[in-house]
PDB file of C-alpha atoms in Angstrom:
ATOM      1  CA  UNK A 984     -39.087  -4.879 -24.133  1.00 42.00           C
ATOM      2  CA  UNK A 985     -38.705  -8.675 -24.177  1.00 46.00           C
ATOM      3  CA  UNK A 986     -42.089 -10.344 -24.533  1.00 53.00           C
ATOM      4  CA  UNK A 987     -41.150 -13.962 -25.183  1.00 65.00           C
ATOM      5  CA  UNK A 988     -39.864 -16.523 -22.701  1.00 69.00           C
ATOM      6  CA  UNK A 989     -38.422 -19.874 -23.607  1.00 77.00           C
ATOM      7  CA  UNK A 990     -37.747 -22.779 -21.313  1.00 82.00           C
ATOM      8  CA  UNK A 991     -34.377 -24.134 -22.182  1.00 86.00           C
ATOM      9  CA  UNK A 992     -33.005 -27.660 -21.751  1.00 87.00           C
ATOM     10  CA  UNK A 993     -29.313 -27.895 -22.468  1.00 87.00           C
ATOM     11  CA  UNK A 994     -26.096 -29.790 -21.715  1.00 89.00           C
ATOM     12  CA  UNK A 995     -23.026 -27.770 -20.993  1.00 90.00           C
ATOM     13  CA  UNK A 996     -19.430 -28.990 -21.089  1.00 90.00           C
ATOM     14  CA  UNK A 997     -17.167 -26.649 -19.102  1.00 89.00           C
ATOM     15  CA  UNK A 998     -13.680 -25.744 -20.231  1.00 83.00           C
ATOM     16  CA  UNK A 999     -12.238 -27.060 -16.914  1.00 81.00           C
ATOM     17  CA  UNK A1000     -13.649 -30.543 -17.557  1.00 83.00           C
ATOM     18  CA  UNK A1001     -16.856 -30.170 -15.489  1.00 84.00           C
ATOM     19  CA  UNK A1002     -20.387 -30.295 -16.863  1.00 88.00           C
ATOM     20  CA  UNK A1003     -23.922 -28.852 -16.272  1.00 87.00           C
ATOM     21  CA  UNK A1004     -27.400 -30.141 -16.983  1.00 88.00           C
ATOM     22  CA  UNK A1005     -29.762 -27.200 -17.636  1.00 87.00           C
ATOM     23  CA  UNK A1006     -33.441 -28.174 -17.472  1.00 85.00           C
ATOM     24  CA  UNK A1007     -36.378 -25.774 -17.747  1.00 81.00           C
ATOM     25  CA  UNK A1008     -34.204 -22.622 -17.645  1.00 84.00           C
ATOM     26  CA  UNK A1009     -36.439 -19.577 -18.387  1.00 84.00           C
ATOM     27  CA  UNK A1010     -34.683 -17.488 -21.018  1.00 84.00           C
ATOM     28  CA  UNK A1011     -35.970 -14.180 -22.382  1.00 80.00           C
ATOM     29  CA  UNK A1012     -35.704 -13.940 -26.120  1.00 78.00           C
ATOM     30  CA  UNK A1013     -36.646 -11.091 -28.576  1.00 75.00           C
ATOM     31  CA  UNK A1014     -38.843 -13.297 -30.710  1.00 71.00           C
ATOM     32  CA  UNK A1015     -40.206 -16.832 -30.777  1.00 68.00           C
ATOM     33  CA  UNK A1016     -38.375 -17.905 -34.040  1.00 73.00           C
ATOM     34  CA  UNK A1017     -34.854 -16.958 -32.949  1.00 76.00           C
ATOM     35  CA  UNK A1018     -32.198 -19.098 -34.571  1.00 81.00           C
ATOM     36  CA  UNK A1019     -30.505 -21.756 -32.381  1.00 83.00           C
ATOM     37  CA  UNK A1020     -27.148 -20.074 -32.556  1.00 80.00           C
ATOM     38  CA  UNK A1021     -28.557 -16.828 -31.093  1.00 81.00           C
ATOM     39  CA  UNK A1022     -30.441 -18.812 -28.377  1.00 83.00           C
ATOM     40  CA  UNK A1023     -27.136 -20.367 -27.389  1.00 85.00           C
ATOM     41  CA  UNK A1024     -25.478 -16.917 -27.232  1.00 83.00           C
ATOM     42  CA  UNK A1025     -28.201 -15.613 -24.907  1.00 85.00           C
ATOM     43  CA  UNK A1026     -27.996 -18.717 -22.777  1.00 85.00           C
ATOM     44  CA  UNK A1027     -24.179 -18.342 -22.471  1.00 86.00           C
ATOM     45  CA  UNK A1028     -24.632 -14.698 -21.373  1.00 85.00           C
ATOM     46  CA  UNK A1029     -27.392 -15.586 -18.893  1.00 86.00           C
ATOM     47  CA  UNK A1030     -25.407 -18.407 -17.252  1.00 87.00           C
ATOM     48  CA  UNK A1031     -22.161 -16.280 -17.459  1.00 83.00           C
ATOM     49  CA  UNK A1032     -20.312 -19.075 -19.234  1.00 86.00           C
ATOM     50  CA  UNK A1033     -16.842 -18.650 -20.720  1.00 80.00           C
ATOM     51  CA  UNK A1034     -16.035 -18.562 -24.326  1.00 78.00           C
ATOM     52  CA  UNK A1035     -14.461 -22.043 -24.219  1.00 79.00           C
ATOM     53  CA  UNK A1036     -17.519 -23.655 -22.535  1.00 84.00           C
ATOM     54  CA  UNK A1037     -19.650 -25.717 -24.923  1.00 87.00           C
ATOM     55  CA  UNK A1038     -23.444 -25.673 -24.987  1.00 88.00           C
ATOM     56  CA  UNK A1039     -25.742 -28.253 -26.680  1.00 87.00           C
ATOM     57  CA  UNK A1040     -29.413 -27.570 -26.773  1.00 86.00           C
ATOM     58  CA  UNK A1041     -31.666 -30.574 -26.210  1.00 84.00           C
ATOM     59  CA  UNK A1042     -34.115 -31.239 -29.088  1.00 73.00           C
ATOM     60  CA  UNK A1043     -37.269 -29.265 -29.176  1.00 62.00           C
ATOM     61  CA  UNK A1044     -36.234 -26.491 -26.820  1.00 58.00           C
ATOM     62  CA  UNK A1045     -34.172 -24.076 -28.951  1.00 48.00           C
ATOM     63  CA  UNK A1046     -36.932 -21.707 -29.982  1.00 44.00           C
ATOM     64  CA  UNK A1047     -40.089 -23.021 -28.525  1.00 41.00           C
ATOM     65  CA  UNK A1048     -42.143 -20.176 -27.149  1.00 43.00           C
ATOM     66  CA  UNK A1049     -43.604 -21.554 -23.892  1.00 42.00           C
ATOM     67  CA  UNK A1050     -45.179 -18.408 -22.473  1.00 42.00           C
ATOM     68  CA  UNK A1051     -45.923 -15.099 -23.919  1.00 43.00           C
ATOM     69  CA  UNK A1052     -45.402 -12.530 -21.165  1.00 46.00           C
ATOM     70  CA  UNK A1053     -44.602  -8.802 -20.838  1.00 53.00           C
ATOM     71  CA  UNK A1054     -41.974  -7.824 -18.260  1.00 58.00           C
ATOM     72  CA  UNK A1055     -42.495  -4.454 -16.540  1.00 70.00           C
ATOM     73  CA  UNK A1056     -39.561  -2.091 -16.631  1.00 82.00           C
ATOM     74  CA  UNK A1057     -36.929  -2.572 -13.968  1.00 87.00           C
ATOM     75  CA  UNK A1058     -36.775  -0.007 -11.199  1.00 93.00           C
ATOM     76  CA  UNK A1059     -33.805   1.581  -9.464  1.00 96.00           C
ATOM     77  CA  UNK A1060     -33.631   1.806  -5.654  1.00 98.00           C
ATOM     78  CA  UNK A1061     -31.266   4.335  -4.131  1.00 98.00           C
ATOM     79  CA  UNK A1062     -29.645   2.817  -1.026  1.00 98.00           C
ATOM     80  CA  UNK A1063     -27.446   5.833  -0.063  1.00 98.00           C
ATOM     81  CA  UNK A1064     -27.825   8.685   2.320  1.00 98.00           C
ATOM     82  CA  UNK A1065     -27.493  12.241   1.024  1.00 98.00           C
ATOM     83  CA  UNK A1066     -24.178  13.893   1.923  1.00 98.00           C
ATOM     84  CA  UNK A1067     -24.691  17.549   3.162  1.00 98.00           C
ATOM     85  CA  UNK A1068     -22.576  20.256   4.625  1.00 97.00           C
ATOM     86  CA  UNK A1069     -21.643  19.360   8.262  1.00 96.00           C
ATOM     87  CA  UNK A1070     -23.610  16.147   8.402  1.00 96.00           C
ATOM     88  CA  UNK A1071     -22.747  13.698  11.181  1.00 95.00           C
ATOM     89  CA  UNK A1072     -22.384  10.088   9.945  1.00 97.00           C
ATOM     90  CA  UNK A1073     -20.908   8.833  13.270  1.00 92.00           C
ATOM     91  CA  UNK A1074     -20.344  10.807  16.455  1.00 87.00           C
ATOM     92  CA  UNK A1075     -16.717  11.785  16.713  1.00 90.00           C
ATOM     93  CA  UNK A1076     -16.075  12.027  12.957  1.00 94.00           C
ATOM     94  CA  UNK A1077     -15.986  15.398  11.352  1.00 96.00           C
ATOM     95  CA  UNK A1078     -18.652  16.279   8.902  1.00 97.00           C
ATOM     96  CA  UNK A1079     -17.951  17.336   5.342  1.00 98.00           C
ATOM     97  CA  UNK A1080     -17.012  20.913   4.519  1.00 98.00           C
ATOM     98  CA  UNK A1081     -18.262  22.049   1.162  1.00 98.00           C
ATOM     99  CA  UNK A1082     -16.953  25.344  -0.255  1.00 98.00           C
ATOM    100  CA  UNK A1083     -16.755  26.992  -3.693  1.00 97.00           C
ATOM    101  CA  UNK A1084     -13.398  26.812  -5.591  1.00 97.00           C
ATOM    102  CA  UNK A1085     -14.712  28.880  -8.545  1.00 97.00           C
ATOM    103  CA  UNK A1086     -18.063  30.632  -8.087  1.00 97.00           C
ATOM    104  CA  UNK A1087     -20.421  31.084 -11.072  1.00 97.00           C
ATOM    105  CA  UNK A1088     -20.045  34.826 -10.799  1.00 97.00           C
ATOM    106  CA  UNK A1089     -16.239  34.542 -10.954  1.00 97.00           C
ATOM    107  CA  UNK A1090     -16.368  32.098 -13.822  1.00 97.00           C
ATOM    108  CA  UNK A1091     -18.125  34.550 -16.082  1.00 97.00           C
ATOM    109  CA  UNK A1092     -14.756  36.316 -16.666  1.00 96.00           C
ATOM    110  CA  UNK A1093     -13.404  33.165 -18.401  1.00 95.00           C
ATOM    111  CA  UNK A1094     -16.347  32.439 -20.846  1.00 96.00           C
ATOM    112  CA  UNK A1095     -18.511  34.141 -23.367  1.00 97.00           C
ATOM    113  CA  UNK A1096     -21.576  36.054 -22.207  1.00 96.00           C
ATOM    114  CA  UNK A1097     -24.204  33.891 -20.772  1.00 96.00           C
ATOM    115  CA  UNK A1098     -21.855  30.978 -19.938  1.00 97.00           C
ATOM    116  CA  UNK A1099     -20.913  30.196 -16.342  1.00 97.00           C
ATOM    117  CA  UNK A1100     -19.824  27.226 -14.323  1.00 98.00           C
ATOM    118  CA  UNK A1101     -19.311  26.257 -10.644  1.00 97.00           C
ATOM    119  CA  UNK A1102     -16.386  24.266  -9.425  1.00 97.00           C
ATOM    120  CA  UNK A1103     -16.772  23.247  -5.775  1.00 98.00           C
ATOM    121  CA  UNK A1104     -14.445  21.708  -3.182  1.00 98.00           C
ATOM    122  CA  UNK A1105     -15.419  19.080  -0.531  1.00 98.00           C
ATOM    123  CA  UNK A1106     -13.205  18.104   2.455  1.00 98.00           C
ATOM    124  CA  UNK A1107     -14.367  15.005   4.265  1.00 98.00           C
ATOM    125  CA  UNK A1108     -13.155  11.779   5.869  1.00 98.00           C
ATOM    126  CA  UNK A1109     -13.707   8.623   3.848  1.00 98.00           C
ATOM    127  CA  UNK A1110     -16.225   7.402   6.388  1.00 98.00           C
ATOM    128  CA  UNK A1111     -18.951   9.854   5.351  1.00 98.00           C
ATOM    129  CA  UNK A1112     -22.490   8.898   4.357  1.00 98.00           C
ATOM    130  CA  UNK A1113     -22.936   5.547   2.760  1.00 98.00           C
ATOM    131  CA  UNK A1114     -19.368   4.255   2.208  1.00 98.00           C
ATOM    132  CA  UNK A1115     -17.386   1.237   1.059  1.00 98.00           C
ATOM    133  CA  UNK A1116     -14.519  -0.325   3.019  1.00 98.00           C
ATOM    134  CA  UNK A1117     -11.846  -1.978   0.960  1.00 98.00           C
ATOM    135  CA  UNK A1118      -9.433  -4.506   2.572  1.00 98.00           C
ATOM    136  CA  UNK A1119      -6.814  -1.691   2.824  1.00 98.00           C
ATOM    137  CA  UNK A1120      -9.028  -0.039   5.427  1.00 98.00           C
ATOM    138  CA  UNK A1121      -8.034  -2.802   7.841  1.00 98.00           C
ATOM    139  CA  UNK A1122      -4.813  -4.268   6.343  1.00 98.00           C
ATOM    140  CA  UNK A1123      -2.005  -2.099   4.902  1.00 97.00           C
ATOM    141  CA  UNK A1124      -0.847  -4.733   2.428  1.00 97.00           C
ATOM    142  CA  UNK A1125      -4.293  -5.433   0.930  1.00 97.00           C
ATOM    143  CA  UNK A1126      -6.307  -4.060  -1.981  1.00 98.00           C
ATOM    144  CA  UNK A1127      -7.079  -0.354  -1.712  1.00 98.00           C
ATOM    145  CA  UNK A1128      -9.806   1.447  -3.573  1.00 98.00           C
ATOM    146  CA  UNK A1129      -7.659   1.545  -6.748  1.00 98.00           C
ATOM    147  CA  UNK A1130      -7.103  -2.140  -6.745  1.00 98.00           C
ATOM    148  CA  UNK A1131     -10.534  -3.328  -5.737  1.00 97.00           C
ATOM    149  CA  UNK A1132     -11.983  -5.199  -8.724  1.00 97.00           C
ATOM    150  CA  UNK A1133     -15.274  -4.050 -10.181  1.00 97.00           C
ATOM    151  CA  UNK A1134     -16.745  -7.535  -9.883  1.00 97.00           C
ATOM    152  CA  UNK A1135     -16.531  -7.125  -6.098  1.00 98.00           C
ATOM    153  CA  UNK A1136     -18.771  -4.063  -6.009  1.00 98.00           C
ATOM    154  CA  UNK A1137     -20.912  -3.899  -9.189  1.00 98.00           C
ATOM    155  CA  UNK A1138     -23.645  -5.960 -10.770  1.00 97.00           C
ATOM    156  CA  UNK A1139     -23.797  -8.351  -7.855  1.00 97.00           C
ATOM    157  CA  UNK A1140     -26.849 -10.509  -7.151  1.00 96.00           C
ATOM    158  CA  UNK A1141     -28.461  -9.302  -3.914  1.00 97.00           C
ATOM    159  CA  UNK A1142     -29.575 -11.441  -0.934  1.00 97.00           C
ATOM    160  CA  UNK A1143     -31.389  -9.431   1.779  1.00 97.00           C
ATOM    161  CA  UNK A1144     -31.108 -11.006   5.219  1.00 97.00           C
ATOM    162  CA  UNK A1145     -33.382  -9.722   7.944  1.00 94.00           C
ATOM    163  CA  UNK A1146     -32.187  -9.350  11.481  1.00 87.00           C
ATOM    164  CA  UNK A1147     -31.482  -9.486  14.249  1.00 82.00           C
ATOM    165  CA  UNK A1148     -34.504 -11.376  15.559  1.00 73.00           C
ATOM    166  CA  UNK A1149     -36.374 -10.925  18.805  1.00 72.00           C
ATOM    167  CA  UNK A1150     -34.845  -7.528  19.590  1.00 75.00           C
ATOM    168  CA  UNK A1151     -31.334  -8.864  19.709  1.00 87.00           C
ATOM    169  CA  UNK A1152     -28.424  -6.749  18.358  1.00 95.00           C
ATOM    170  CA  UNK A1153     -26.049  -9.341  17.014  1.00 96.00           C
ATOM    171  CA  UNK A1154     -26.622 -11.129  13.706  1.00 97.00           C
ATOM    172  CA  UNK A1155     -24.978 -14.497  14.000  1.00 96.00           C
ATOM    173  CA  UNK A1156     -24.444 -17.414  11.596  1.00 97.00           C
ATOM    174  CA  UNK A1157     -27.976 -18.826  12.219  1.00 95.00           C
ATOM    175  CA  UNK A1158     -29.276 -15.963  10.122  1.00 95.00           C
ATOM    176  CA  UNK A1159     -27.657 -17.494   7.054  1.00 97.00           C
ATOM    177  CA  UNK A1160     -28.846 -21.047   7.456  1.00 95.00           C
ATOM    178  CA  UNK A1161     -30.231 -22.272   4.197  1.00 93.00           C
ATOM    179  CA  UNK A1162     -29.364 -19.029   2.437  1.00 95.00           C
ATOM    180  CA  UNK A1163     -27.253 -19.202  -0.761  1.00 95.00           C
ATOM    181  CA  UNK A1164     -24.806 -16.352  -0.447  1.00 97.00           C
ATOM    182  CA  UNK A1165     -21.912 -17.494  -2.695  1.00 97.00           C
ATOM    183  CA  UNK A1166     -21.005 -14.645  -5.114  1.00 97.00           C
ATOM    184  CA  UNK A1167     -23.683 -12.418  -3.714  1.00 97.00           C
ATOM    185  CA  UNK A1168     -23.948  -8.994  -2.049  1.00 98.00           C
ATOM    186  CA  UNK A1169     -25.423  -9.926   1.380  1.00 98.00           C
ATOM    187  CA  UNK A1170     -27.286  -6.941   2.707  1.00 98.00           C
ATOM    188  CA  UNK A1171     -28.275  -7.053   6.372  1.00 98.00           C
ATOM    189  CA  UNK A1172     -31.622  -5.362   6.825  1.00 97.00           C
ATOM    190  CA  UNK A1173     -31.919  -4.123  10.436  1.00 96.00           C
ATOM    191  CA  UNK A1174     -34.109  -1.066   9.963  1.00 95.00           C
ATOM    192  CA  UNK A1175     -31.648   1.030  11.969  1.00 96.00           C
ATOM    193  CA  UNK A1176     -31.306   3.543   9.202  1.00 97.00           C
ATOM    194  CA  UNK A1177     -34.447   5.167  10.563  1.00 96.00           C
ATOM    195  CA  UNK A1178     -32.152   6.702  13.249  1.00 96.00           C
ATOM    196  CA  UNK A1179     -29.566   8.129  10.895  1.00 97.00           C
ATOM    197  CA  UNK A1180     -28.718  11.719  11.749  1.00 95.00           C
ATOM    198  CA  UNK A1181     -29.882  11.380  15.321  1.00 94.00           C
ATOM    199  CA  UNK A1182     -28.061  10.682  18.565  1.00 92.00           C
ATOM    200  CA  UNK A1183     -29.704   7.283  18.790  1.00 95.00           C
ATOM    201  CA  UNK A1184     -28.032   6.077  15.603  1.00 96.00           C
ATOM    202  CA  UNK A1185     -24.669   5.427  17.229  1.00 93.00           C
ATOM    203  CA  UNK A1186     -26.039   3.768  20.351  1.00 92.00           C
ATOM    204  CA  UNK A1187     -26.933   0.050  20.719  1.00 93.00           C
ATOM    205  CA  UNK A1188     -26.880  -0.460  16.966  1.00 95.00           C
ATOM    206  CA  UNK A1189     -27.380  -3.871  15.427  1.00 97.00           C
ATOM    207  CA  UNK A1190     -24.208  -5.512  14.056  1.00 97.00           C
ATOM    208  CA  UNK A1191     -22.722  -8.709  12.522  1.00 98.00           C
ATOM    209  CA  UNK A1192     -21.007 -10.965  14.977  1.00 97.00           C
ATOM    210  CA  UNK A1193     -17.561 -12.422  14.397  1.00 98.00           C
ATOM    211  CA  UNK A1194     -19.080 -15.946  13.873  1.00 98.00           C
ATOM    212  CA  UNK A1195     -21.660 -14.479  11.478  1.00 98.00           C
ATOM    213  CA  UNK A1196     -18.778 -12.878   9.452  1.00 98.00           C
ATOM    214  CA  UNK A1197     -16.901 -16.139   9.349  1.00 98.00           C
ATOM    215  CA  UNK A1198     -19.964 -17.946   8.128  1.00 98.00           C
ATOM    216  CA  UNK A1199     -20.345 -15.493   5.295  1.00 98.00           C
ATOM    217  CA  UNK A1200     -16.620 -15.692   4.439  1.00 98.00           C
ATOM    218  CA  UNK A1201     -16.626 -19.471   4.369  1.00 98.00           C
ATOM    219  CA  UNK A1202     -19.672 -19.395   2.228  1.00 98.00           C
ATOM    220  CA  UNK A1203     -17.904 -17.171  -0.409  1.00 98.00           C
ATOM    221  CA  UNK A1204     -20.089 -14.001  -0.086  1.00 98.00           C
ATOM    222  CA  UNK A1205     -18.783 -11.362  -2.360  1.00 98.00           C
ATOM    223  CA  UNK A1206     -19.830  -8.216  -0.453  1.00 98.00           C
ATOM    224  CA  UNK A1207     -21.511  -7.606   2.880  1.00 98.00           C
ATOM    225  CA  UNK A1208     -23.520  -4.492   3.606  1.00 98.00           C
ATOM    226  CA  UNK A1209     -25.623  -3.255   6.649  1.00 98.00           C
ATOM    227  CA  UNK A1210     -28.105  -0.414   7.168  1.00 98.00           C
ATOM    228  CA  UNK A1211     -26.649   0.231  10.647  1.00 97.00           C
ATOM    229  CA  UNK A1212     -23.969   2.445  12.183  1.00 97.00           C
ATOM    230  CA  UNK A1213     -21.215  -0.173  11.914  1.00 97.00           C
ATOM    231  CA  UNK A1214     -20.957  -3.761  10.809  1.00 98.00           C
ATOM    232  CA  UNK A1215     -19.219  -4.455  14.185  1.00 98.00           C
ATOM    233  CA  UNK A1216     -20.387  -3.908  17.664  1.00 96.00           C
ATOM    234  CA  UNK A1217     -19.143  -0.469  18.706  1.00 94.00           C
ATOM    235  CA  UNK A1218     -19.468  -1.081  22.406  1.00 92.00           C
ATOM    236  CA  UNK A1219     -16.058  -2.648  22.513  1.00 90.00           C
ATOM    237  CA  UNK A1220     -12.641  -2.248  20.946  1.00 94.00           C
ATOM    238  CA  UNK A1221     -12.706  -5.448  18.858  1.00 94.00           C
ATOM    239  CA  UNK A1222     -13.759  -5.348  15.198  1.00 97.00           C
ATOM    240  CA  UNK A1223     -14.102  -9.071  14.267  1.00 98.00           C
ATOM    241  CA  UNK A1224     -16.596  -8.566  11.396  1.00 98.00           C
ATOM    242  CA  UNK A1225     -14.295  -6.107   9.691  1.00 98.00           C
ATOM    243  CA  UNK A1226     -11.239  -8.197  10.343  1.00 98.00           C
ATOM    244  CA  UNK A1227     -12.696 -11.445   9.009  1.00 98.00           C
ATOM    245  CA  UNK A1228     -14.475 -10.052   5.920  1.00 98.00           C
ATOM    246  CA  UNK A1229     -11.740  -7.686   4.808  1.00 98.00           C
ATOM    247  CA  UNK A1230      -9.080 -10.422   5.349  1.00 98.00           C
ATOM    248  CA  UNK A1231     -11.118 -12.614   2.998  1.00 98.00           C
ATOM    249  CA  UNK A1232     -11.192  -9.798   0.344  1.00 98.00           C
ATOM    250  CA  UNK A1233     -14.883  -9.161   0.966  1.00 98.00           C
ATOM    251  CA  UNK A1234     -15.735  -5.435   0.847  1.00 98.00           C
ATOM    252  CA  UNK A1235     -17.900  -3.964   3.532  1.00 98.00           C
ATOM    253  CA  UNK A1236     -20.719  -1.483   2.752  1.00 98.00           C
ATOM    254  CA  UNK A1237     -21.932   0.492   5.714  1.00 98.00           C
ATOM    255  CA  UNK A1238     -24.758   3.035   6.466  1.00 98.00           C
ATOM    256  CA  UNK A1239     -27.178   1.703   3.746  1.00 98.00           C
ATOM    257  CA  UNK A1240     -30.764   2.865   3.722  1.00 98.00           C
ATOM    258  CA  UNK A1241     -34.089   1.819   2.184  1.00 98.00           C
ATOM    259  CA  UNK A1242     -33.341  -1.896   2.172  1.00 97.00           C
ATOM    260  CA  UNK A1243     -37.089  -2.449   2.967  1.00 96.00           C
ATOM    261  CA  UNK A1244     -37.614  -1.435  -0.732  1.00 97.00           C
ATOM    262  CA  UNK A1245     -35.798  -4.604  -1.952  1.00 96.00           C
ATOM    263  CA  UNK A1246     -36.981  -8.115  -2.430  1.00 94.00           C
ATOM    264  CA  UNK A1247     -35.190 -10.883  -0.601  1.00 94.00           C
ATOM    265  CA  UNK A1248     -33.780 -12.114  -3.929  1.00 93.00           C
ATOM    266  CA  UNK A1249     -33.576 -10.950  -7.505  1.00 93.00           C
ATOM    267  CA  UNK A1250     -32.105  -7.407  -7.276  1.00 96.00           C
ATOM    268  CA  UNK A1251     -28.535  -6.539  -8.356  1.00 97.00           C
ATOM    269  CA  UNK A1252     -26.326  -4.135  -6.448  1.00 98.00           C
ATOM    270  CA  UNK A1253     -23.984  -1.455  -7.732  1.00 98.00           C
ATOM    271  CA  UNK A1254     -21.650   0.335  -5.216  1.00 98.00           C
ATOM    272  CA  UNK A1255     -18.440   1.238  -6.915  1.00 98.00           C
ATOM    273  CA  UNK A1256     -16.174   3.920  -5.289  1.00 98.00           C
ATOM    274  CA  UNK A1257     -13.625   6.073  -7.078  1.00 98.00           C
ATOM    275  CA  UNK A1258     -10.240   4.481  -7.750  1.00 98.00           C
ATOM    276  CA  UNK A1259      -8.162   6.294  -5.138  1.00 98.00           C
ATOM    277  CA  UNK A1260      -4.642   4.978  -4.508  1.00 98.00           C
ATOM    278  CA  UNK A1261      -3.567   4.530  -0.904  1.00 98.00           C
ATOM    279  CA  UNK A1262      -7.263   5.011   0.311  1.00 98.00           C
ATOM    280  CA  UNK A1263      -9.293   2.421   2.107  1.00 98.00           C
ATOM    281  CA  UNK A1264     -12.797   3.928   2.436  1.00 98.00           C
ATOM    282  CA  UNK A1265     -14.907   6.247   0.318  1.00 98.00           C
ATOM    283  CA  UNK A1266     -18.590   7.234  -0.047  1.00 98.00           C
ATOM    284  CA  UNK A1267     -20.585   5.487  -2.808  1.00 98.00           C
ATOM    285  CA  UNK A1268     -23.836   6.000  -4.573  1.00 98.00           C
ATOM    286  CA  UNK A1269     -25.148   2.522  -3.798  1.00 98.00           C
ATOM    287  CA  UNK A1270     -28.223   1.419  -5.727  1.00 98.00           C
ATOM    288  CA  UNK A1271     -30.059  -1.762  -6.686  1.00 98.00           C
ATOM    289  CA  UNK A1272     -31.633  -2.735  -9.884  1.00 96.00           C
ATOM    290  CA  UNK A1273     -34.934  -4.577  -9.232  1.00 94.00           C
ATOM    291  CA  UNK A1274     -36.256  -6.465 -12.195  1.00 89.00           C
ATOM    292  CA  UNK A1275     -39.853  -5.792 -13.232  1.00 81.00           C
ATOM    293  CA  UNK A1276     -42.528  -8.433 -12.554  1.00 67.00           C
ATOM    294  CA  UNK A1277     -43.797 -10.634 -15.370  1.00 59.00           C
ATOM    295  CA  UNK A1278     -47.460 -10.297 -16.288  1.00 55.00           C
ATOM    296  CA  UNK A1279     -49.613 -11.640 -19.057  1.00 49.00           C
ATOM    297  CA  UNK A1280     -50.440  -9.156 -21.876  1.00 49.00           C
TER     298      UNK A1280
END
């Protein structure tokens, strides 16, 4: 547990010629008398700087303990629906079929007494449960699940955006006014997951508008997710949100749940799918890491 926090002032010279002024940056350190070199290493990691970037600490800030605090343990929030035999994710799509390949009883013939295993088989469409869309889902010449980089689906800062307001269905660009989404997983919290598994889930579901998708793409969002039946409006044939986001290389995460357990900011998302060549969509175990709150000892 880290129980020391230092407020850092530093000047950073970036390898590409740019620079940063860091003032009052809260940095957790293992002890108050940490050498300056190690403080710099922690700051480099916290700011995600490159090895060629140079950091100079301002006088008097390298190891000054400003506050002694205790951080409660982080908590994990599961954001995925459970996949079960025959479940319906969306009307019209077949549910998964789960069957044994090797039963425990049959396996006993292959192992010593008292040892047994089960090997099971699952047949399902990629759009089952909580799943991730890669650009290949929409565009045949774009990144499939095998080519999707990890930094597009794992350890992403989370921004939870509520919507839509006033009983509307569409989430437009106004929902993102004043919200910093660059490099973040933008999770649209509609509350529609309460209908998952019912006939109501696929009817009149909230969605992201095409203009809303363009606003997120232009603001460099890294991933966009929703706790609804589709990120697009399923009433028509057009799929502008999918088209815009996947064209921009932004993965889409659909059928999330429990977004009400996340803070608006501060959590980090993990939603990696298996690396399957020639496949565009696959279920994920999406979860968020929510940092513990600080409190005085």
